[in-house]
């Protein structure tokens, strides 16, 4: 939806074909962080890209708010990651400093000892020895963002078509013909942004999208009085008071269920972080499937065999939403594809995209 | 507004916001409170909008009340017990002050 928003802003007439409510929708189940801290060590271009995305969030949130009047509870005051022992803290500090030296414009992360952490997160428990803070991190209300992007689509005249699973994409003399459950549509440009569905769709335009589901489990507590001013990598208090706690990284295929074993471990860690959470009752829990590439980074590609066919897939859809809308979508709308995007091509996995 | 179908014996006594309310074994807390004309059950934390039971089946979390000192209980899911103490209108519990488990 962020891409559709960006394309429409650039004057393109946009139709969104959506699979429907059966879809594995990361945008509904995610943890809602805008997160930069520690990302991109193996792909410097991504470290830079994600920092730019976070910075663009200020404008993007304002734009969506003005268009729709929906309050997405955007807050970017920085985020924390806490550690339970000195070795873990030292390792994390080392990684962050390596990342810092790689980047031209890196946000200055701080490594904090216990007393410094306690100043800003007064509720931390005795087992927390320290942690790291990155001023670029933040969070939103993910469900309201989902709603706001749909509202914004309507305001901008984007045609949203649910229950239109795509079965075939065929190149035509000009553009492509897309066969859906509801009939065929013709488009000048096609952007595959179907998350896990891209693995199936990519070959139809001569591309490759090696993505797999990776499950994360999340729980949310009853609404409690505010006690946490900043998001942590795995715990955040929402604008409405509920505390979201995540997350696991499980390779279980397309099973988006949850399990008490994993949730118990997640809860135990949360209580070690903030002992007062032991008193909070959990009201809901769920599993959601991340869209994971082999290295965890996004895949952006333009087809060489089918003109004006693009592929966009990523984990971190919340963090990257503004840069997808304001940078990636603009290049797609204009038909330009800068070299900056080359590091994000699926070609990096060593598979030459099939020409077909 | 609500009335019982047929005869029933109100054998239980609840204390709701300090007042005595009669109930029948098998009632939920929500049933007893609605019959007593109690509304709203609470106000929302952010905008203080009034809320009462909506779904009546444990999904919407609009009927939250304090039961025997524990806030945020779903009135529609809790069977009455004799002598239960119920508070309406409470906001979000403050975990930093501790609460009875």
Short mmCIF file of C-alpha atoms in Angstrom, two decimals:
data_model
loop_
_atom_site.label_atom_id
_atom_site.label_comp_id
_atom_site.label_asym_id
_atom_site.label_seq_id
_atom_site.Cartn_x
_atom_site.Cartn_y
_atom_site.Cartn_z
CA UNK A 1 0.00 0.00 0.00
CA UNK A 2 2.96 2.31 0.62
CA UNK A 3 4.14 1.75 -2.95
CA UNK A 4 0.65 2.39 -4.31
CA UNK A 5 0.57 5.60 -2.31
CA UNK A 6 3.91 6.72 -3.76
CA UNK A 7 2.92 5.83 -7.33
CA UNK A 8 -0.32 7.79 -7.01
CA UNK A 9 1.56 10.79 -5.57
CA UNK A 10 3.69 10.65 -8.70
CA UNK A 11 0.58 10.96 -10.85
CA UNK A 12 0.17 7.34 -11.89
CA UNK A 13 -3.23 5.69 -12.01
CA UNK A 14 -2.98 2.76 -9.61
CA UNK A 15 -4.93 -0.46 -9.08
CA UNK A 16 -4.03 -2.70 -6.13
CA UNK A 17 -4.85 -6.38 -6.63
CA UNK A 18 -5.07 -8.05 -3.25
CA UNK A 19 -5.46 -11.71 -2.48
CA UNK A 20 -8.09 -11.21 0.24
CA UNK A 21 -8.40 -12.02 3.91
CA UNK A 22 -6.83 -15.46 3.54
CA UNK A 23 -3.53 -13.80 2.67
CA UNK A 24 -0.58 -14.12 5.06
CA UNK A 25 -0.50 -10.43 5.75
CA UNK A 26 2.61 -9.26 7.56
CA UNK A 27 1.11 -5.76 7.69
CA UNK A 28 -1.55 -7.00 10.12
CA UNK A 29 0.53 -9.19 12.39
CA UNK A 30 3.76 -7.24 12.72
CA UNK A 31 5.37 -5.69 15.78
CA UNK A 32 5.07 -2.09 14.47
CA UNK A 33 8.63 -0.96 15.08
CA UNK A 34 10.49 1.58 13.03
CA UNK A 35 13.85 0.01 13.66
CA UNK A 36 17.32 0.89 12.45
CA UNK A 37 19.52 -0.22 15.32
CA UNK A 38 21.96 -2.96 14.38
CA UNK A 39 20.70 -3.44 10.83
CA UNK A 40 22.76 -3.79 7.69
CA UNK A 41 26.06 -5.17 8.91
CA UNK A 42 26.25 -7.63 6.02
CA UNK A 43 24.87 -5.21 3.41
CA UNK A 44 26.11 -1.63 3.87
CA UNK A 45 23.71 -0.35 1.20
CA UNK A 46 20.86 -1.57 3.39
CA UNK A 47 22.23 0.09 6.53
CA UNK A 48 22.17 3.37 4.65
CA UNK A 49 18.74 2.67 3.10
CA UNK A 50 17.05 1.85 6.42
CA UNK A 51 18.46 4.97 8.12
CA UNK A 52 17.11 7.08 5.25
CA UNK A 53 13.75 5.33 5.59
CA UNK A 54 13.52 6.09 9.30
CA UNK A 55 14.39 9.73 8.65
CA UNK A 56 11.66 9.99 6.01
CA UNK A 57 9.10 8.78 8.55
CA UNK A 58 8.49 12.33 9.89
CA UNK A 59 7.24 13.56 6.50
CA UNK A 60 5.44 10.35 5.67
CA UNK A 61 3.50 10.29 8.94
CA UNK A 62 2.51 13.93 8.49
CA UNK A 63 1.42 13.30 4.90
CA UNK A 64 -0.73 10.27 5.80
CA UNK A 65 -2.20 12.14 8.75
CA UNK A 66 -3.17 15.15 6.61
CA UNK A 67 -4.71 12.99 3.91
CA UNK A 68 -6.77 10.77 6.18
CA UNK A 69 -7.11 12.31 9.64
CA UNK A 70 -6.16 8.90 11.07
CA UNK A 71 -3.81 9.10 14.05
CA UNK A 72 -1.24 6.36 13.49
CA UNK A 73 0.46 7.11 16.85
CA UNK A 74 3.81 7.73 15.21
CA UNK A 75 6.55 8.30 17.79
CA UNK A 76 10.27 8.28 17.03
CA UNK A 77 12.17 9.19 20.16
CA UNK A 78 14.69 6.38 19.88
CA UNK A 79 14.64 2.74 20.91
CA UNK A 80 16.46 0.46 23.32
CA UNK A 81 17.84 -3.03 23.35
CA UNK A 82 18.66 -4.43 26.79
CA UNK A 83 21.21 -7.08 27.72
CA UNK A 84 21.32 -9.53 30.64
CA UNK A 85 25.06 -10.08 30.81
CA UNK A 86 28.28 -8.20 30.11
CA UNK A 87 29.43 -10.47 27.28
CA UNK A 88 26.19 -9.94 25.41
CA UNK A 89 26.47 -6.19 25.90
CA UNK A 90 30.09 -6.09 24.74
CA UNK A 91 29.25 -8.10 21.62
CA UNK A 92 26.36 -5.80 20.79
CA UNK A 93 28.47 -2.69 21.35
CA UNK A 94 31.14 -4.11 19.02
CA UNK A 95 28.58 -4.79 16.27
CA UNK A 96 27.07 -1.34 16.54
CA UNK A 97 30.43 0.39 16.39
CA UNK A 98 31.42 -1.63 13.29
CA UNK A 99 28.15 -0.59 11.68
CA UNK A 100 28.77 3.01 12.65
CA UNK A 101 32.11 3.13 10.86
CA UNK A 102 30.53 1.69 7.69
CA UNK A 103 27.95 4.42 7.38
CA UNK A 104 28.24 7.91 6.00
CA UNK A 105 25.39 9.32 8.04
CA UNK A 106 24.86 6.90 10.88
CA UNK A 107 22.67 7.85 13.81
CA UNK A 108 24.79 7.96 16.93
CA UNK A 109 23.96 4.91 19.02
CA UNK A 110 24.82 4.87 22.68
CA UNK A 111 26.01 1.95 24.77
CA UNK A 112 24.57 2.36 28.23
CA UNK A 113 25.43 0.82 31.57
CA UNK A 114 22.81 -0.21 34.05
CA UNK A 115 22.39 3.14 35.74
CA UNK A 116 22.09 5.00 32.44
CA UNK A 117 19.45 2.50 31.26
CA UNK A 118 17.58 2.85 34.51
CA UNK A 119 17.43 6.63 34.12
CA UNK A 120 15.46 6.27 30.92
CA UNK A 121 13.69 2.96 31.56
CA UNK A 122 12.97 3.14 35.30
CA UNK A 123 11.02 -0.13 35.30
CA UNK A 124 13.94 -2.40 34.26
CA UNK A 125 14.66 -5.36 36.50
CA UNK A 126 17.82 -6.21 38.46
CA UNK A 127 19.07 -8.64 35.81
CA UNK A 128 19.49 -5.94 33.15
CA UNK A 129 23.19 -5.02 33.04
CA UNK A 130 22.95 -2.43 30.32
CA UNK A 131 21.87 -1.91 26.76
CA UNK A 132 22.02 0.14 23.63
CA UNK A 133 20.03 3.14 22.44
CA UNK A 134 19.53 4.41 18.92
CA UNK A 135 17.85 7.81 18.46
CA UNK A 136 16.50 6.93 14.99
CA UNK A 137 14.21 4.14 16.22
CA UNK A 138 10.52 4.46 16.95
CA UNK A 139 7.13 2.85 16.51
CA UNK A 140 3.61 3.32 15.20
CA UNK A 141 0.22 1.75 15.72
CA UNK A 142 0.43 -0.89 12.97
CA UNK A 143 -3.29 -1.53 12.63
CA UNK A 144 -4.03 2.15 12.27
CA UNK A 145 -1.20 2.52 9.77
CA UNK A 146 -2.77 -0.32 7.77
CA UNK A 147 -6.12 1.47 7.98
CA UNK A 148 -4.61 4.87 7.16
CA UNK A 149 -2.86 3.57 4.04
CA UNK A 150 -6.15 2.15 2.82
CA UNK A 151 -7.95 5.42 3.59
CA UNK A 152 -5.20 7.36 1.83
CA UNK A 153 -5.59 5.07 -1.17
CA UNK A 154 -9.25 5.91 -1.39
CA UNK A 155 -8.65 9.65 -1.04
CA UNK A 156 -6.10 9.50 -3.87
CA UNK A 157 -8.33 7.52 -6.21
CA UNK A 158 -6.36 4.29 -5.99
CA UNK A 159 -8.55 1.37 -7.00
CA UNK A 160 -8.32 -1.36 -4.37
CA UNK A 161 -9.54 -4.78 -5.51
CA UNK A 162 -9.69 -7.50 -2.83
CA UNK A 163 -10.12 -11.22 -3.53
CA UNK A 164 -8.25 -10.81 -6.79
CA UNK A 165 -5.54 -13.46 -6.46
CA UNK A 166 -3.32 -13.39 -9.54
CA UNK A 167 -2.95 -16.59 -11.52
CA UNK A 168 -1.01 -15.41 -14.55
CA UNK A 169 0.89 -12.42 -15.87
CA UNK A 170 1.52 -12.25 -19.61
CA UNK A 171 3.57 -9.66 -21.47
CA UNK A 172 1.70 -7.77 -24.17
CA UNK A 173 2.90 -5.41 -26.87
CA UNK A 174 2.43 -2.57 -24.41
CA UNK A 175 2.44 -3.53 -20.75
CA UNK A 176 1.12 -6.74 -19.27
CA UNK A 177 -2.11 -8.65 -19.01
CA UNK A 178 -2.84 -9.87 -15.48
CA UNK A 179 -5.24 -12.73 -14.96
CA UNK A 180 -7.04 -12.64 -11.61
CA UNK A 181 -9.84 -14.57 -9.97
CA UNK A 182 -12.13 -11.68 -10.89
CA UNK A 183 -11.06 -11.34 -14.50
CA UNK A 184 -8.24 -9.88 -16.57
CA UNK A 185 -6.77 -6.47 -16.28
CA UNK A 186 -4.27 -4.70 -18.47
CA UNK A 187 -1.57 -2.49 -17.04
CA UNK A 188 1.33 -0.47 -18.39
CA UNK A 189 3.46 -1.32 -15.38
CA UNK A 190 3.23 -4.15 -12.87
CA UNK A 191 4.84 -4.10 -9.43
CA UNK A 192 4.91 -7.41 -7.59
CA UNK A 193 4.55 -6.56 -3.91
CA UNK A 194 2.79 -9.68 -2.69
CA UNK A 195 5.10 -10.57 0.19
CA UNK A 196 5.45 -14.34 0.38
CA UNK A 197 3.29 -14.58 -2.75
CA UNK A 198 6.12 -13.03 -4.74
CA UNK A 199 7.95 -16.37 -4.80
CA UNK A 200 5.18 -17.70 -7.05
CA UNK A 201 4.61 -14.52 -9.08
CA UNK A 202 8.22 -13.51 -9.82
CA UNK A 203 8.93 -16.17 -12.50
CA UNK A 204 5.89 -14.92 -14.46
CA UNK A 205 7.89 -11.79 -15.28
CA UNK A 206 11.29 -13.45 -15.54
CA UNK A 207 12.40 -12.64 -11.99
CA UNK A 208 13.31 -14.62 -8.93
CA UNK A 209 12.07 -14.00 -5.38
CA UNK A 210 13.63 -16.53 -3.03
CA UNK A 211 11.58 -15.67 0.06
CA UNK A 212 10.34 -17.96 2.81
CA UNK A 213 8.05 -17.53 5.79
CA UNK A 214 9.64 -17.07 9.19
CA UNK A 215 7.23 -17.04 12.08
CA UNK A 216 7.26 -14.57 14.93
CA UNK A 217 4.95 -14.88 17.91
CA UNK A 218 3.59 -11.86 19.70
CA UNK A 219 1.37 -11.27 22.69
CA UNK A 220 -0.35 -8.16 23.97
CA UNK A 221 -1.38 -7.39 27.53
CA UNK A 222 -4.38 -5.59 28.91
CA UNK A 223 -4.14 -1.80 28.79
CA UNK A 224 -2.12 -0.44 31.67
CA UNK A 225 -1.02 3.02 32.74
CA UNK A 226 1.98 4.29 30.72
CA UNK A 227 5.30 3.12 32.21
CA UNK A 228 7.49 2.82 29.12
CA UNK A 229 8.41 5.89 27.07
CA UNK A 230 10.44 4.10 24.40
CA UNK A 231 10.12 0.94 22.36
CA UNK A 232 12.55 -1.92 22.99
CA UNK A 233 13.49 -4.41 20.30
CA UNK A 234 11.03 -6.93 21.75
CA UNK A 235 8.77 -4.99 24.14
CA UNK A 236 6.80 -1.83 23.53
CA UNK A 237 3.85 -0.10 25.14
CA UNK A 238 1.32 1.03 22.57
CA UNK A 239 -0.30 4.44 22.54
CA UNK A 240 -3.43 2.77 23.89
CA UNK A 241 -1.69 1.24 26.90
CA UNK A 242 -1.36 -2.42 25.92
CA UNK A 243 2.13 -3.89 26.08
CA UNK A 244 3.22 -5.82 23.00
CA UNK A 245 5.79 -8.51 23.61
CA UNK A 246 7.57 -10.50 20.93
CA UNK A 247 9.11 -12.21 19.17
CA UNK A 248 10.36 -15.55 17.98
CA UNK A 249 12.15 -16.61 14.83
CA UNK A 250 10.77 -19.96 13.80
CA UNK A 251 11.11 -21.92 10.59
CA UNK A 252 7.72 -23.62 10.50
CA UNK A 253 6.55 -23.01 6.94
CA UNK A 254 3.19 -21.38 6.44
CA UNK A 255 1.91 -22.17 9.95
CA UNK A 256 0.92 -18.84 11.51
CA UNK A 257 -0.28 -20.38 14.76
CA UNK A 258 1.25 -19.98 18.18
CA UNK A 259 2.46 -22.19 20.98
CA UNK A 260 2.51 -21.87 24.75
CA UNK A 261 6.12 -23.09 24.89
CA UNK A 262 7.41 -20.23 22.78
CA UNK A 263 5.06 -17.65 24.27
CA UNK A 264 6.11 -18.75 27.77
CA UNK A 265 9.77 -18.18 26.92
CA UNK A 266 8.97 -14.76 25.43
CA UNK A 267 6.95 -13.80 28.52
CA UNK A 268 9.69 -14.98 30.89
CA UNK A 269 12.25 -12.79 29.14
CA UNK A 270 9.87 -9.83 29.26
CA UNK A 271 9.39 -10.27 33.01
CA UNK A 272 13.19 -10.37 33.51
CA UNK A 273 13.34 -7.10 31.59
CA UNK A 274 10.43 -5.43 33.39
CA UNK A 275 9.38 -7.38 36.52
CA UNK A 276 6.14 -5.36 36.81
CA UNK A 277 4.90 -7.16 33.70
CA UNK A 278 4.36 -10.24 35.87
CA UNK A 279 1.23 -8.52 37.12
CA UNK A 280 -0.17 -7.76 33.66
CA UNK A 281 -2.60 -10.13 32.01
CA UNK A 282 -2.15 -11.17 28.42
CA UNK A 283 -5.32 -10.63 26.40
CA UNK A 284 -4.28 -11.89 22.96
CA UNK A 285 -1.46 -13.70 21.25
CA UNK A 286 -0.78 -14.51 17.63
CA UNK A 287 1.77 -15.67 15.14
CA UNK A 288 2.69 -13.83 11.97
CA UNK A 289 4.93 -14.73 9.08
CA UNK A 290 7.89 -12.58 8.14
CA UNK A 291 8.81 -12.36 4.49
CA UNK A 292 12.42 -13.51 4.66
CA UNK A 293 14.99 -13.56 1.92
CA UNK A 294 18.13 -15.67 2.32
CA UNK A 295 20.07 -12.80 3.91
CA UNK A 296 17.07 -11.05 5.48
CA UNK A 297 17.39 -7.96 3.29
CA UNK A 298 14.84 -6.69 0.77
CA UNK A 299 14.75 -7.67 -2.87
CA UNK A 300 14.16 -4.94 -5.44
CA UNK A 301 14.37 -5.89 -9.09
CA UNK A 302 13.35 -4.69 -12.50
CA UNK A 303 12.72 -7.36 -15.08
CA UNK A 304 14.97 -7.45 -18.10
CA UNK A 305 12.63 -9.70 -20.07
CA UNK A 306 9.29 -8.02 -19.34
CA UNK A 307 9.42 -4.24 -19.68
CA UNK A 308 8.00 -2.28 -16.78
CA UNK A 309 7.71 -5.26 -14.46
CA UNK A 310 9.14 -4.72 -10.99
CA UNK A 311 9.51 -6.76 -7.85
CA UNK A 312 9.57 -5.41 -4.30
CA UNK A 313 9.72 -7.62 -1.29
CA UNK A 314 10.97 -7.08 2.22
CA UNK A 315 10.79 -7.82 5.87
CA UNK A 316 10.56 -4.52 7.86
CA UNK A 317 7.67 -3.14 5.82
CA UNK A 318 6.83 -0.60 8.53
CA UNK A 319 10.34 0.83 8.78
CA UNK A 320 10.71 0.97 5.01
CA UNK A 321 7.21 2.26 4.17
CA UNK A 322 8.28 5.91 3.66
CA UNK A 323 11.23 5.12 1.44
CA UNK A 324 9.13 2.69 -0.58
CA UNK A 325 6.54 5.44 -1.05
CA UNK A 326 8.87 8.37 -1.59
CA UNK A 327 11.90 6.92 -3.34
CA UNK A 328 11.29 3.45 -4.74
CA UNK A 329 7.79 4.22 -6.05
CA UNK A 330 9.01 7.41 -7.68
CA UNK A 331 11.69 5.55 -9.63
CA UNK A 332 9.14 2.97 -10.70
CA UNK A 333 6.70 5.70 -11.76
CA UNK A 334 9.41 7.47 -13.73
CA UNK A 335 10.83 4.28 -15.22
CA UNK A 336 14.29 4.95 -13.84
CA UNK A 337 16.29 2.34 -11.98
CA UNK A 338 19.42 3.78 -10.40
CA UNK A 339 22.54 1.75 -9.69
CA UNK A 340 21.88 2.28 -5.97
CA UNK A 341 19.29 -0.48 -6.27
CA UNK A 342 21.70 -3.06 -7.65
CA UNK A 343 22.80 -4.35 -4.23
CA UNK A 344 19.16 -5.25 -3.59
CA UNK A 345 18.75 -7.40 -6.68
CA UNK A 346 18.06 -11.11 -6.20
CA UNK A 347 21.12 -11.55 -8.40
CA UNK A 348 23.15 -11.29 -5.18
CA UNK A 349 22.06 -14.82 -4.27
CA UNK A 350 23.92 -16.14 -7.27
CA UNK A 351 20.88 -17.21 -9.26
CA UNK A 352 20.73 -15.55 -12.61
CA UNK A 353 17.11 -14.47 -13.15
CA UNK A 354 15.61 -16.63 -15.85
CA UNK A 355 14.90 -14.86 -19.04
CA UNK A 356 11.46 -15.80 -20.12
CA UNK B 1 -34.38 -1.78 30.26
CA UNK B 2 -33.45 -5.42 30.89
CA UNK B 3 -35.72 -7.88 32.68
CA UNK B 4 -35.52 -11.56 33.44
CA UNK B 5 -37.58 -14.11 31.56
CA UNK B 6 -39.63 -16.09 34.04
CA UNK B 7 -39.11 -16.42 37.74
CA UNK B 8 -35.79 -16.83 39.42
CA UNK B 9 -34.54 -16.58 42.95
CA UNK B 10 -31.94 -13.93 43.57
CA UNK B 11 -29.87 -15.73 46.13
CA UNK B 12 -26.55 -13.92 45.73
CA UNK B 13 -25.62 -10.48 46.93
CA UNK B 14 -22.91 -8.48 45.15
CA UNK B 15 -21.42 -5.14 46.14
CA UNK B 16 -21.18 -2.87 43.12
CA UNK B 17 -19.47 0.48 43.67
CA UNK B 18 -20.45 0.17 47.32
CA UNK B 19 -24.15 -0.63 46.67
CA UNK B 20 -25.82 -4.01 47.11
CA UNK B 21 -27.02 -5.73 43.96
CA UNK B 22 -28.87 -9.07 43.90
CA UNK B 23 -27.96 -11.81 41.43
CA UNK B 24 -28.96 -15.32 40.44
CA UNK B 25 -26.44 -18.17 40.46
CA UNK B 26 -25.42 -18.70 36.85
CA UNK B 27 -25.56 -15.01 35.96
CA UNK B 28 -22.47 -13.42 34.55
CA UNK B 29 -21.30 -10.21 36.21
CA UNK B 30 -22.42 -8.38 33.07
CA UNK B 31 -25.95 -9.82 33.36
CA UNK B 32 -26.26 -8.77 36.99
CA UNK B 33 -24.98 -5.27 36.30
CA UNK B 34 -27.20 -4.72 33.26
CA UNK B 35 -30.26 -5.90 35.24
CA UNK B 36 -29.33 -3.44 37.97
CA UNK B 37 -29.37 -0.66 35.35
CA UNK B 38 -25.65 0.02 35.67
CA UNK B 39 -24.21 2.08 32.82
CA UNK B 40 -21.68 2.78 31.61
CA UNK B 41 -19.45 -0.01 32.90
CA UNK B 42 -16.32 2.04 32.32
CA UNK B 43 -14.78 4.88 30.37
CA UNK B 44 -12.01 4.39 27.82
CA UNK B 45 -8.49 5.16 28.89
CA UNK B 46 -7.58 7.64 26.17
CA UNK B 47 -10.78 9.55 25.37
CA UNK B 48 -12.97 8.76 28.40
CA UNK B 49 -15.78 7.57 26.10
CA UNK B 50 -18.47 5.55 27.94
CA UNK B 51 -18.47 1.77 27.38
CA UNK B 52 -20.84 -1.08 28.25
CA UNK B 53 -21.11 -4.71 27.10
CA UNK B 54 -21.12 -4.89 23.32
CA UNK B 55 -20.43 -8.44 22.17
CA UNK B 56 -21.38 -10.23 25.38
CA UNK B 57 -19.11 -13.13 24.50
CA UNK B 58 -15.57 -12.23 25.48
CA UNK B 59 -14.31 -10.63 22.30
CA UNK B 60 -14.71 -6.86 22.48
CA UNK B 61 -13.26 -6.07 25.93
CA UNK B 62 -15.72 -3.21 26.36
CA UNK B 63 -17.32 -4.52 29.59
CA UNK B 64 -14.17 -4.36 31.73
CA UNK B 65 -14.74 -3.93 35.47
CA UNK B 66 -12.75 -4.42 38.65
CA UNK B 67 -13.63 -7.68 40.41
CA UNK B 68 -12.40 -8.27 43.96
CA UNK B 69 -9.63 -5.74 43.48
CA UNK B 70 -8.42 -6.92 40.09
CA UNK B 71 -8.96 -4.42 37.28
CA UNK B 72 -9.72 -5.16 33.63
CA UNK B 73 -11.84 -8.27 34.16
CA UNK B 74 -14.35 -9.07 31.44
CA UNK B 75 -17.76 -8.84 33.12
CA UNK B 76 -19.40 -10.94 30.42
CA UNK B 77 -17.06 -13.89 31.01
CA UNK B 78 -17.17 -14.00 34.80
CA UNK B 79 -19.90 -15.96 36.63
CA UNK B 80 -21.16 -14.24 39.78
CA UNK B 81 -20.21 -15.49 43.22
CA UNK B 82 -21.93 -14.49 46.42
CA UNK B 83 -20.26 -11.49 48.04
CA UNK B 84 -18.28 -10.45 44.97
CA UNK B 85 -17.07 -6.85 45.10
CA UNK B 86 -17.26 -5.07 41.77
CA UNK B 87 -16.06 -1.64 40.77
CA UNK B 88 -17.04 0.13 37.57
CA UNK B 89 -15.36 3.07 35.88
CA UNK B 90 -11.74 2.24 36.70
CA UNK B 91 -9.01 3.37 34.29
CA UNK B 92 -5.83 1.53 33.39
CA UNK B 93 -4.08 -0.16 36.29
CA UNK B 94 -0.74 1.34 37.27
CA UNK B 95 1.74 -1.54 37.46
CA UNK B 96 4.41 0.64 39.01
CA UNK B 97 2.30 0.85 42.15
CA UNK B 98 1.81 -2.91 42.22
CA UNK B 99 -1.50 -4.70 42.28
CA UNK B 100 -3.03 -7.74 43.87
CA UNK B 101 -2.44 -10.76 41.73
#
